[in-house]
Each structure stands twice: as structure tokens, then as C-alpha cells.
mmCIF file of C-alpha atoms and ligand atoms in Angstrom:
data_model
loop_
_atom_site.group_PDB
_atom_site.id
_atom_site.type_symbol
_atom_site.label_atom_id
_atom_site.label_comp_id
_atom_site.label_asym_id
_atom_site.label_seq_id
_atom_site.Cartn_x
_atom_site.Cartn_y
_atom_site.Cartn_z
ATOM 1 C CA MET D 77 110.084 86.715 78.037
ATOM 2 C CA THR D 78 111.770 88.718 80.774
ATOM 3 C CA GLU D 79 112.677 92.388 81.119
ATOM 4 C CA ASN D 80 116.113 91.507 79.722
ATOM 5 C CA SER D 81 114.536 90.364 76.445
ATOM 6 C CA PHE D 82 113.840 94.045 75.749
ATOM 7 C CA ILE D 83 117.401 95.302 76.227
ATOM 8 C CA PRO D 84 118.799 95.768 72.722
ATOM 9 C CA ASN D 85 122.192 94.626 71.499
ATOM 10 C CA LYS D 86 124.313 97.135 69.651
ATOM 11 C CA TYR D 87 122.301 98.693 66.822
ATOM 12 C CA LYS D 88 123.242 97.875 63.226
ATOM 13 C CA ASN D 89 122.285 101.199 61.635
ATOM 14 C CA SER D 90 122.610 104.818 62.527
ATOM 15 C CA VAL D 91 119.870 107.345 61.798
ATOM 16 C CA ASP D 92 120.539 111.096 61.975
ATOM 17 C CA LYS D 93 117.049 112.487 61.851
ATOM 18 C CA GLY D 94 113.476 111.718 60.918
ATOM 19 C CA GLN D 95 109.866 111.714 61.976
ATOM 20 C CA TYR D 96 107.164 109.138 62.726
ATOM 21 C CA CYS D 97 103.507 109.438 63.576
ATOM 22 C CA TRP D 98 101.179 106.994 65.345
ATOM 23 C CA SER D 99 97.632 107.159 66.570
ATOM 24 C CA SER D 100 96.698 105.004 69.570
ATOM 25 C CA PRO D 101 93.271 104.370 71.017
ATOM 26 C CA SER D 102 92.080 104.593 74.566
ATOM 27 C CA ASN D 103 90.757 101.413 76.198
ATOM 28 C CA ILE D 104 88.145 100.542 78.787
ATOM 29 C CA ALA D 105 88.886 97.788 81.290
ATOM 30 C CA LEU D 106 86.260 95.099 81.901
ATOM 31 C CA VAL D 107 88.306 93.443 84.653
ATOM 32 C CA LYS D 108 90.109 96.284 86.371
ATOM 33 C CA TYR D 109 93.746 96.801 87.234
ATOM 34 C CA TRP D 110 93.926 98.544 90.603
ATOM 35 C CA GLY D 111 96.999 97.846 92.683
ATOM 36 C CA LYS D 112 100.549 97.251 91.524
ATOM 37 C CA ARG D 113 103.974 96.095 92.631
ATOM 38 C CA PRO D 114 107.170 98.051 91.945
ATOM 39 C CA GLY D 115 108.078 98.344 88.269
ATOM 40 C CA GLN D 116 104.456 98.709 87.136
ATOM 41 C CA ILE D 117 103.687 95.035 87.724
ATOM 42 C CA PRO D 118 99.936 94.526 88.139
ATOM 43 C CA GLU D 119 98.629 92.690 91.191
ATOM 44 C CA ASN D 120 95.973 90.987 89.081
ATOM 45 C CA PRO D 121 95.483 90.463 85.344
ATOM 46 C CA SER D 122 93.057 92.781 83.546
ATOM 47 C CA ILE D 123 91.217 92.743 80.225
ATOM 48 C CA SER D 124 89.890 95.634 78.160
ATOM 49 C CA PHE D 125 87.978 96.569 75.066
ATOM 50 C CA THR D 126 90.151 98.701 72.843
ATOM 51 C CA LEU D 127 88.223 101.815 71.814
ATOM 52 C CA ASP D 128 88.028 103.349 68.382
ATOM 53 C CA ALA D 129 87.061 107.040 68.422
ATOM 54 C CA CYS D 130 88.899 108.138 71.573
ATOM 55 C CA LYS D 131 92.520 108.298 70.579
ATOM 56 C CA THR D 132 95.774 110.234 70.746
ATOM 57 C CA THR D 133 97.818 111.096 67.677
ATOM 58 C CA THR D 134 101.508 111.701 68.324
ATOM 59 C CA SER D 135 104.336 112.551 65.989
ATOM 60 C CA LEU D 136 107.950 112.259 67.046
ATOM 61 C CA SER D 137 110.628 114.257 65.216
ATOM 62 C CA PHE D 138 114.201 113.511 66.149
ATOM 63 C CA GLU D 139 117.648 114.750 65.280
ATOM 64 C CA LEU D 140 121.044 113.599 66.566
ATOM 65 C CA LYS D 141 122.527 116.103 69.038
ATOM 66 C CA GLU D 142 125.653 117.834 67.794
ATOM 67 C CA GLN D 143 127.077 117.835 71.314
ATOM 68 C CA PRO D 144 126.084 114.663 73.144
ATOM 69 C CA ASN D 145 125.142 115.267 76.798
ATOM 70 C CA ASP D 146 123.653 113.298 79.664
ATOM 71 C CA THR D 147 120.125 114.723 79.640
ATOM 72 C CA PHE D 148 116.873 113.989 77.892
ATOM 73 C CA ASN D 149 116.334 116.896 75.530
ATOM 74 C CA PHE D 150 112.827 117.241 74.188
ATOM 75 C CA ASP D 151 109.964 119.633 73.569
ATOM 76 C CA VAL D 152 106.295 118.812 73.899
ATOM 77 C CA ILE D 153 103.682 120.431 71.713
ATOM 78 C CA PHE D 154 100.119 119.692 72.762
ATOM 79 C CA GLU D 155 97.290 120.651 70.399
ATOM 80 C CA GLY D 156 99.580 123.064 68.564
ATOM 81 C CA LYS D 157 101.109 124.827 71.589
ATOM 82 C CA LYS D 158 104.285 124.248 73.580
ATOM 83 C CA HIS D 159 103.224 122.432 76.728
ATOM 84 C CA ASP D 160 105.925 122.159 79.396
ATOM 85 C CA GLU D 161 103.431 120.808 81.978
ATOM 86 C CA PHE D 162 103.770 117.369 80.353
ATOM 87 C CA LYS D 163 107.566 117.339 80.614
ATOM 88 C CA PRO D 164 107.992 115.902 84.151
ATOM 89 C CA LYS D 165 105.764 112.909 83.343
ATOM 90 C CA ILE D 166 107.609 112.257 80.075
ATOM 91 C CA THR D 167 111.001 112.661 81.788
ATOM 92 C CA THR D 168 109.975 109.987 84.341
ATOM 93 C CA PHE D 169 108.861 107.793 81.452
ATOM 94 C CA PHE D 170 112.213 108.270 79.665
ATOM 95 C CA GLU D 171 114.118 107.459 82.867
ATOM 96 C CA ARG D 172 112.184 104.220 83.227
ATOM 97 C CA ILE D 173 112.612 103.114 79.617
ATOM 98 C CA GLU D 174 116.213 104.234 79.085
ATOM 99 C CA PRO D 175 117.719 100.791 79.819
ATOM 100 C CA TYR D 176 115.588 99.443 76.942
ATOM 101 C CA MET D 177 116.056 102.464 74.625
ATOM 102 C CA PRO D 178 119.694 103.443 75.167
ATOM 103 C CA PHE D 179 119.650 105.934 72.282
ATOM 104 C CA LEU D 180 117.253 108.377 73.953
ATOM 105 C CA LYS D 181 119.864 110.864 75.146
ATOM 106 C CA THR D 182 121.640 110.987 71.782
ATOM 107 C CA TYR D 183 118.719 112.764 70.083
ATOM 108 C CA HIS D 184 116.809 115.984 70.470
ATOM 109 C CA LEU D 185 113.128 115.049 70.276
ATOM 110 C CA ILE D 186 110.008 116.998 69.417
ATOM 111 C CA ILE D 187 106.808 115.316 70.551
ATOM 112 C CA GLU D 188 103.648 116.754 68.992
ATOM 113 C CA THR D 189 100.482 115.297 70.360
ATOM 114 C CA SER D 190 96.717 115.803 70.251
ATOM 115 C CA ASN D 191 93.631 113.933 71.429
ATOM 116 C CA SER D 192 90.421 113.235 69.522
ATOM 117 C CA PHE D 193 88.494 113.952 72.745
ATOM 118 C CA PRO D 194 88.443 117.301 74.526
ATOM 119 C CA HIS D 195 91.294 117.847 76.997
ATOM 120 C CA SER D 196 88.967 118.572 79.883
ATOM 121 C CA SER D 197 86.591 115.661 79.392
ATOM 122 C CA GLY D 198 87.652 113.605 82.394
ATOM 123 C CA ILE D 199 88.872 110.956 79.928
ATOM 124 C CA ALA D 200 92.418 109.990 80.817
ATOM 125 C CA SER D 201 94.779 110.383 77.874
ATOM 126 C CA SER D 202 97.647 108.571 79.589
ATOM 127 C CA ALA D 203 96.821 105.162 78.055
ATOM 128 C CA SER D 204 96.472 106.379 74.476
ATOM 129 C CA GLY D 205 99.222 109.001 74.888
ATOM 130 C CA MET D 206 101.872 106.696 76.338
ATOM 131 C CA SER D 207 101.044 104.010 73.804
ATOM 132 C CA ALA D 208 101.368 106.426 70.847
ATOM 133 C CA LEU D 209 104.700 107.731 72.136
ATOM 134 C CA ALA D 210 106.018 104.205 72.773
ATOM 135 C CA LEU D 211 105.094 103.227 69.205
ATOM 136 C CA CYS D 212 106.916 106.259 67.756
ATOM 137 C CA LEU D 213 110.009 105.266 69.749
ATOM 138 C CA MET D 214 109.698 101.702 68.456
ATOM 139 C CA SER D 215 109.623 103.029 64.877
ATOM 140 C CA LEU D 216 112.940 104.719 65.596
ATOM 141 C CA GLU D 217 114.340 101.524 67.110
ATOM 142 C CA LYS D 218 113.192 99.594 64.041
ATOM 143 C CA ASP D 219 115.185 101.956 61.828
ATOM 144 C CA LEU D 220 118.221 101.385 64.046
ATOM 145 C CA ASN D 221 117.676 97.633 63.868
ATOM 146 C CA PRO D 222 115.519 96.621 60.876
ATOM 147 C CA GLU D 223 115.661 92.976 61.925
ATOM 148 C CA ILE D 224 113.105 93.513 64.686
ATOM 149 C CA SER D 225 110.085 91.263 63.992
ATOM 150 C CA ASP D 226 106.522 92.618 63.907
ATOM 151 C CA ASP D 227 105.663 90.533 66.964
ATOM 152 C CA PHE D 228 108.598 91.898 68.961
ATOM 153 C CA PHE D 229 107.772 95.453 67.821
ATOM 154 C CA ILE D 230 104.236 95.212 69.215
ATOM 155 C CA LYS D 231 105.277 93.466 72.438
ATOM 156 C CA LYS D 232 108.038 95.932 73.160
ATOM 157 C CA ALA D 233 105.747 98.902 72.378
ATOM 158 C CA SER D 234 103.276 97.566 74.947
ATOM 159 C CA PHE D 235 106.117 96.830 77.402
ATOM 160 C CA LEU D 236 107.363 100.431 77.116
ATOM 161 C CA ALA D 237 103.861 101.922 77.267
ATOM 162 C CA ARG D 238 103.273 99.976 80.496
ATOM 163 C CA LEU D 239 106.208 101.765 82.069
ATOM 164 C CA GLY D 240 104.488 105.082 81.279
ATOM 165 C CA SER D 241 101.037 104.071 82.522
ATOM 166 C CA GLY D 242 99.966 100.504 83.321
ATOM 167 C CA SER D 243 96.739 100.591 81.334
ATOM 168 C CA ALA D 244 98.655 101.972 78.298
ATOM 169 C CA SER D 245 100.017 98.444 77.763
ATOM 170 C CA ARG D 246 96.475 97.564 76.632
ATOM 171 C CA SER D 247 96.279 100.391 74.054
ATOM 172 C CA VAL D 248 98.527 99.001 71.311
ATOM 173 C CA GLU D 249 96.352 96.254 69.851
ATOM 174 C CA GLY D 250 92.644 95.425 69.669
ATOM 175 C CA ASP D 251 89.922 94.446 69.995
ATOM 176 C CA LEU D 252 90.273 92.696 73.377
ATOM 177 C CA VAL D 253 93.566 92.864 75.240
ATOM 178 C CA VAL D 254 94.794 90.998 78.326
ATOM 179 C CA TRP D 255 97.554 92.406 80.487
ATOM 180 C CA GLY D 256 98.886 90.425 83.426
ATOM 181 C CA LYS D 257 99.783 86.779 83.871
ATOM 182 C CA HIS D 258 96.776 84.439 84.012
ATOM 183 C CA GLU D 259 97.397 80.693 84.087
ATOM 184 C CA ALA D 260 94.612 79.893 81.609
ATOM 185 C CA ILE D 261 95.799 82.419 79.011
ATOM 186 C CA GLU D 262 98.895 81.248 77.239
ATOM 187 C CA GLY D 263 101.339 84.025 76.441
ATOM 188 C CA SER D 264 99.820 86.430 78.989
ATOM 189 C CA SER D 265 102.411 88.445 80.860
ATOM 190 C CA ASP D 266 102.789 91.023 83.594
ATOM 191 C CA LEU D 267 105.220 92.834 81.290
ATOM 192 C CA PHE D 268 103.004 93.607 78.284
ATOM 193 C CA GLY D 269 99.490 93.278 76.917
ATOM 194 C CA ILE D 270 98.521 90.596 74.411
ATOM 195 C CA LYS D 271 95.626 90.326 72.009
ATOM 196 C CA TYR D 272 92.974 88.040 73.518
ATOM 197 C CA PRO D 273 93.978 84.692 72.032
ATOM 198 C CA PHE D 274 90.666 82.769 72.120
ATOM 199 C CA GLU D 275 87.409 82.652 70.215
ATOM 200 C CA VAL D 276 85.003 85.542 70.836
ATOM 201 C CA HIS D 277 81.255 85.111 70.218
ATOM 202 C CA GLU D 278 79.524 87.317 67.629
ATOM 203 C CA ASN D 279 77.572 89.025 70.476
ATOM 204 C CA PHE D 280 80.730 90.781 71.606
ATOM 205 C CA LYS D 281 81.804 91.978 68.165
ATOM 206 C CA ASN D 282 81.321 95.664 67.488
ATOM 207 C CA TYR D 283 80.237 96.291 71.092
ATOM 208 C CA HIS D 284 79.303 99.921 71.770
ATOM 209 C CA ASP D 285 80.613 102.226 74.486
ATOM 210 C CA THR D 286 78.874 105.572 74.841
ATOM 211 C CA ILE D 287 80.847 107.638 77.324
ATOM 212 C CA LEU D 288 78.693 109.964 79.406
ATOM 213 C CA LEU D 289 80.785 112.917 80.571
ATOM 214 C CA VAL D 290 79.412 113.497 84.043
ATOM 215 C CA ASP D 291 82.337 115.480 85.364
ATOM 216 C CA LYS D 292 84.977 116.967 83.136
ATOM 217 C CA GLY D 293 87.193 118.345 85.873
ATOM 218 C CA GLU D 294 90.589 117.100 86.947
ATOM 219 C CA LYS D 295 90.330 114.085 89.312
ATOM 220 C CA GLN D 296 90.952 114.893 92.992
ATOM 221 C CA VAL D 297 92.917 111.668 93.432
ATOM 222 C CA SER D 298 95.237 110.439 90.677
ATOM 223 C CA SER D 299 95.436 106.788 89.604
ATOM 224 C CA SER D 300 98.964 106.469 90.957
ATOM 225 C CA VAL D 301 97.857 107.614 94.420
ATOM 226 C CA GLY D 302 94.888 105.218 94.189
ATOM 227 C CA HIS D 303 97.105 102.252 93.198
ATOM 228 C CA ASN D 304 99.385 103.004 96.139
ATOM 229 C CA LEU D 305 96.495 102.956 98.574
ATOM 230 C CA MET D 306 96.031 99.263 97.750
ATOM 231 C CA HIS D 307 99.233 98.588 99.736
ATOM 232 C CA GLY D 308 98.012 97.551 103.168
ATOM 233 C CA HIS D 309 94.369 97.855 102.067
ATOM 234 C CA PRO D 310 92.266 95.483 104.198
ATOM 235 C CA PHE D 311 90.544 93.905 101.176
ATOM 236 C CA ALA D 312 93.493 93.927 98.756
ATOM 237 C CA GLU D 313 94.364 90.222 98.585
ATOM 238 C CA ARG D 314 90.743 89.149 98.215
ATOM 239 C CA ARG D 315 90.217 91.771 95.518
ATOM 240 C CA PHE D 316 93.230 90.588 93.492
ATOM 241 C CA GLU D 317 91.956 87.025 93.703
ATOM 242 C CA GLN D 318 88.486 88.199 92.603
ATOM 243 C CA GLY D 319 90.000 89.979 89.576
ATOM 244 C CA ARG D 320 91.734 86.744 88.531
ATOM 245 C CA ASP D 321 88.513 84.727 89.025
ATOM 246 C CA ASN D 322 86.440 87.230 87.077
ATOM 247 C CA LEU D 323 88.863 86.990 84.161
ATOM 248 C CA SER D 324 88.599 83.166 84.286
ATOM 249 C CA LYS D 325 84.803 83.480 84.109
ATOM 250 C CA LEU D 326 84.984 85.896 81.183
ATOM 251 C CA LEU D 327 86.900 83.323 79.104
ATOM 252 C CA GLU D 328 83.840 81.056 79.113
ATOM 253 C CA ILE D 329 81.461 84.006 78.584
ATOM 254 C CA PHE D 330 83.320 85.336 75.551
ATOM 255 C CA LYS D 331 83.043 81.889 74.010
ATOM 256 C CA SER D 332 79.373 81.261 74.798
ATOM 257 C CA GLY D 333 78.144 84.793 74.085
ATOM 258 C CA ASP D 334 76.266 85.009 77.415
ATOM 259 C CA ILE D 335 75.711 88.782 77.704
ATOM 260 C CA LYS D 336 73.785 88.483 80.981
ATOM 261 C CA ALA D 337 76.753 86.829 82.682
ATOM 262 C CA PHE D 338 79.071 89.401 81.047
ATOM 263 C CA ILE D 339 77.037 92.245 82.541
ATOM 264 C CA GLU D 340 77.181 90.733 86.042
ATOM 265 C CA ILE D 341 80.954 90.599 85.947
ATOM 266 C CA VAL D 342 81.594 93.940 84.281
ATOM 267 C CA GLU D 343 79.260 95.956 86.522
ATOM 268 C CA SER D 344 80.570 94.216 89.625
ATOM 269 C CA GLU D 345 84.147 95.015 88.553
ATOM 270 C CA ALA D 346 83.256 98.707 88.149
ATOM 271 C CA LEU D 347 81.590 98.910 91.541
ATOM 272 C CA THR D 348 84.379 96.936 93.210
ATOM 273 C CA LEU D 349 86.968 99.372 91.818
ATOM 274 C CA HIS D 350 85.080 102.221 93.466
ATOM 275 C CA ALA D 351 84.487 100.146 96.612
ATOM 276 C CA MET D 352 88.272 99.866 96.946
ATOM 277 C CA MET D 353 88.465 103.667 96.816
ATOM 278 C CA LEU D 354 85.673 104.036 99.385
ATOM 279 C CA THR D 355 87.526 101.696 101.757
ATOM 280 C CA SER D 356 91.090 102.995 101.262
ATOM 281 C CA LYS D 357 92.888 104.915 103.970
ATOM 282 C CA PRO D 358 92.454 107.797 103.331
ATOM 283 C CA TYR D 359 89.109 107.013 101.670
ATOM 284 C CA PHE D 360 87.860 108.937 98.682
ATOM 285 C CA ILE D 361 84.915 109.092 96.274
ATOM 286 C CA LEU D 362 85.287 109.743 92.555
ATOM 287 C CA MET D 363 81.656 109.121 91.611
ATOM 288 C CA LYS D 364 79.275 112.094 91.510
ATOM 289 C CA PRO D 365 75.534 112.118 92.241
ATOM 290 C CA ASN D 366 74.822 111.932 88.506
ATOM 291 C CA THR D 367 77.005 108.824 88.185
ATOM 292 C CA LEU D 368 74.580 107.052 90.530
ATOM 293 C CA GLU D 369 71.505 108.562 88.837
ATOM 294 C CA ILE D 370 72.693 107.132 85.516
ATOM 295 C CA ILE D 371 73.396 103.696 87.006
ATOM 296 C CA GLN D 372 69.891 103.579 88.525
ATOM 297 C CA LYS D 373 68.325 104.594 85.204
ATOM 298 C CA ILE D 374 70.304 101.924 83.352
ATOM 299 C CA TRP D 375 69.152 99.229 85.784
ATOM 300 C CA GLN D 376 65.540 100.392 85.571
ATOM 301 C CA PHE D 377 65.569 100.440 81.761
ATOM 302 C CA ARG D 378 67.198 97.004 81.621
ATOM 303 C CA GLN D 379 64.577 95.566 83.923
ATOM 304 C CA GLN D 380 61.675 97.149 82.043
ATOM 305 C CA THR D 381 62.791 96.308 78.510
ATOM 306 C CA GLY D 382 65.045 93.266 78.841
ATOM 307 C CA LEU D 383 67.572 95.096 76.644
ATOM 308 C CA GLN D 384 71.177 94.289 77.453
ATOM 309 C CA ILE D 385 72.476 97.692 78.426
ATOM 310 C CA SER D 386 75.195 97.851 81.092
ATOM 311 C CA PHE D 387 77.801 100.200 82.475
ATOM 312 C CA THR D 388 81.355 100.351 83.612
ATOM 313 C CA LEU D 389 83.369 103.066 85.310
ATOM 314 C CA ASP D 390 86.951 104.232 85.130
ATOM 315 C CA ALA D 391 88.767 105.963 87.963
ATOM 316 C CA GLY D 392 86.407 108.932 87.655
ATOM 317 C CA ALA D 393 82.772 110.031 87.553
ATOM 318 C CA ASN D 394 82.091 109.386 83.857
ATOM 319 C CA VAL D 395 79.941 106.411 82.919
ATOM 320 C CA HIS D 396 80.775 104.068 80.046
ATOM 321 C CA VAL D 397 77.497 102.674 78.737
ATOM 322 C CA LEU D 398 78.143 99.302 77.085
ATOM 323 C CA TYR D 399 75.711 97.567 74.712
ATOM 324 C CA PRO D 400 75.683 95.052 71.877
ATOM 325 C CA GLU D 401 75.412 95.992 68.229
ATOM 326 C CA ALA D 402 72.123 94.063 67.812
ATOM 327 C CA GLU D 403 70.316 96.391 70.266
ATOM 328 C CA ALA D 404 72.248 99.541 69.470
ATOM 329 C CA SER D 405 69.506 101.717 67.964
ATOM 330 C CA LYS D 406 66.961 101.231 70.797
ATOM 331 C CA ILE D 407 69.576 101.693 73.515
ATOM 332 C CA TYR D 408 71.089 104.748 71.865
ATOM 333 C CA GLU D 409 67.626 106.318 71.696
ATOM 334 C CA PHE D 410 67.249 105.724 75.464
ATOM 335 C CA ILE D 411 70.685 107.243 76.139
ATOM 336 C CA LYS D 412 69.784 110.384 74.196
ATOM 337 C CA THR D 413 66.384 110.885 75.738
ATOM 338 C CA GLU D 414 67.039 109.754 79.329
ATOM 339 C CA LEU D 415 70.736 109.806 80.193
ATOM 340 C CA VAL D 416 72.339 112.735 78.393
ATOM 341 C CA ALA D 417 70.528 115.125 80.756
ATOM 342 C CA TYR D 418 72.881 113.945 83.524
ATOM 343 C CA CYS D 419 76.025 114.838 81.546
ATOM 344 C CA GLN D 420 77.943 118.058 82.133
ATOM 345 C CA ASN D 421 76.726 120.451 79.413
ATOM 346 C CA GLY D 422 74.994 117.469 77.785
ATOM 347 C CA HIS D 423 78.338 116.154 76.507
ATOM 348 C CA TYR D 424 78.965 112.520 75.605
ATOM 349 C CA ILE D 425 81.117 110.541 73.180
ATOM 350 C CA CYS D 426 79.911 107.666 71.001
ATOM 351 C CA ASP D 427 82.580 105.028 70.813
ATOM 352 C CA ARG D 428 82.815 101.318 70.096
ATOM 353 C CA ILE D 429 85.351 98.496 70.037
ATOM 354 C CA GLY D 430 88.383 99.264 67.896
ATOM 355 C CA PHE D 431 91.330 97.404 66.500
ATOM 356 C CA GLY D 432 94.413 99.105 67.877
ATOM 357 C CA ALA D 433 97.072 101.644 67.005
ATOM 358 C CA LYS D 434 97.923 102.744 63.474
ATOM 359 C CA GLN D 435 101.023 104.285 61.972
ATOM 360 C CA LEU D 436 100.143 107.387 59.963
ATOM 361 C CA PRO D 437 101.981 108.864 57.010
ATOM 362 C CA ILE D 438 104.019 111.996 57.731
HETATM 363 O O1 PMV T 594 97.051 103.025 83.971
HETATM 364 P P1 PMV T 594 96.746 103.717 85.248
HETATM 365 O O2 PMV T 594 97.891 103.664 86.216
HETATM 366 O O3 PMV T 594 96.216 105.091 85.027
HETATM 367 O O4 PMV T 594 95.579 102.900 85.991
HETATM 368 C C1 PMV T 594 94.316 102.737 85.400
HETATM 369 C C2 PMV T 594 93.380 102.092 86.321
HETATM 370 C C3 PMV T 594 91.946 101.977 85.852
HETATM 371 O O5 PMV T 594 91.699 102.746 84.707
HETATM 372 C C4 PMV T 594 91.032 102.464 86.954
HETATM 373 C C5 PMV T 594 91.592 100.516 85.586
HETATM 374 C C6 PMV T 594 92.153 99.912 84.337
HETATM 375 O O6 PMV T 594 92.430 98.708 84.374
HETATM 376 O O7 PMV T 594 92.259 100.612 83.318
#
């Protein structure tokens, strides 16, 4: 499929007004996306666990404008209150997707959105938020053209979400999603995420992710600035190659169920992401002292007990503690007694692998 596959023909139906609601999960990358080409095209393929508890719920109400004009007219309501701060980001999103959603300027839209996790938790809501909004827009497109297939609906939702935030392309489906072309994964694409198409060993089913909220403040360096710093980065090409190789290795690991090998790749990916930040120009550090304290404690506990606890990091200071279902109770006990002390105000979120976005009744 190409970008042109997502440009609609003339719509069959007309719809005056209505409302849809979707909830979309967050996701945590195992092989990281860090570095992109114009048009939100990733430099290397990535793969993520879709989460379950961390999600955004968005409803979209729409009504045809009486007087058509050439602007995007919309209001944003965030957690019950009008929130104009989100408008510039959504306007940019609408500008990018307009060629694929030519009806956008014919409606007045009301976007009401809320997150299951606290706003100031350091958890990015762009993946779940852009995915939920893209799905609402796809519901509208489906009413305009009921012939759209389920497969196209999902692919185009991910394609649109990607244009809002790259990692949002991985927040439509579950439980493992690949985004970015990889020669060994048939159907993989730089344009949208796909559900991981191969066998996954029982060991990776119901995997847990306890998110330790080390720093709930706004990041000093945004993801988009970070991605841009990969242009001309001295290690960029080697890093992109490494991302592709790590994904190749994970294919075998998901099949065999080798958690030890999984941990080596996932932790290395997390540290490499931050190593790219440390070696950018200008350089920056998003980890905090407690991020490192937690990592040390995890390594110590793993060595002492042989339990298969591991970590990954996002573009921030919070630590995602990953562990298999079979060892969940012992590891969770350790998290509560040893790691929660390093969290800001003792806050953490218990999450696990989830199965993707859901449409909700109005
Ligand atoms: O989707 P963005 O542009 O916010 O980039 C996300 C990048 C990471 O979260 C650091 C890695 C990833 O693959 O999700």
C-alpha cells in the first residue's frame, strides 16, 4: 500500500451530525523508534507491547457547518474543561491528514478526551490520544463510505495516528505491534502498524508492565526535538541498523520463549535510546538519579533470585518494569517493598499487555 491508497474517492453518503467514542491504549516499545524521515517515516522498524490500563478515551461530536469555510473548526475538552492548549497540536494533525480526510473542514467538531492515568504522570498521552482521535475520524469516514472493510479501517486509523505521533501508529491493535518495514515481517510498513503476524510463546502472554513514576514533570526535551537530533548524529546509521537487527532477533525469541534473550535485547534498547540522547548535539539527559537506582536494584534482585524481572524506558525518567505472568506475585512484592520508594510520592501504575482500541457506546 502507498500513501495514495488512503486518499478516498467521492463519498457515497452524507452525514449531518453524530458522535463516536473510542478508547485507545498506550504502548511501550521493546525495539525503539528514535529518528525519522520527513512525513513521519521511521528510520528503523519498532515493536511494542500494547498496554491495557493506560488509555485515552475520546469522543468526537460533529455537525455540518451551515456556512462552509476554509478553516478547521473544533473545540477540545480535556477532563471536562475546555482546553485550548491542545489546539495547535491538533491543528497540525488535521493539516497533515486533510488529504486523506477531505471532509474535515465541512464539520464543526467537539473533541472530548480524558486519560486513565494522571495528566502529570510523565506518561505521554500522544500515542493513545492520537490513536483514539484517528479512530473516531475513521468511524465518521465509515459512515460516509460504509463499504470500507474492517482491515482498511484499522490500517487507515493507524496510518492517520502515525501522522499525529509516530508511536501512535502502534496504539490501535494489540497485543504486539510492529511499525516500520522489516524484510522478515510480511505486511510490515513504514506507513502504519500491524499486529505481530507470527507465533508468540506462552511466556510472553499476559506480560506485566508496572510503571514506576520517577518524575511526573514535563520533559525538558520533547520527542520531536529528540528525533530531529538524530539527523547528523554520529551514531545514527549504526543505531538504525541495530534496531533492525534487534527486531530480527526478537522474532526467534518470541517463538522460542527465551526470556533471558528477550531481556538482553529490551534493556539494551532502552539504554541505547538514552545513549543516543547523551550523545546528541546538544546532548541531554532524561533519566533521573532514581531511574538509575531502580535499574541497579532490578539487576541485583535478578542476580540474587534468578527471577526474570527487567526494565525498559521511554523518552523520560519513568521506569517500565517488565515481568512474566508466571513470576508476577514474587516480583510485584519486590516492586512494592523495594522500588516504590524511588517513585515520586510513591506513585506507580500496574499495567499489562492489552489487546487494542475499543469503540464505546455513546
Ligand atoms: O511517537 P513519538 O514521536 O512521541 O516518539 C516516541 C519515541 C519513543 O517513545 C521514545 C520510542 C517508541 O518507539 O515509542
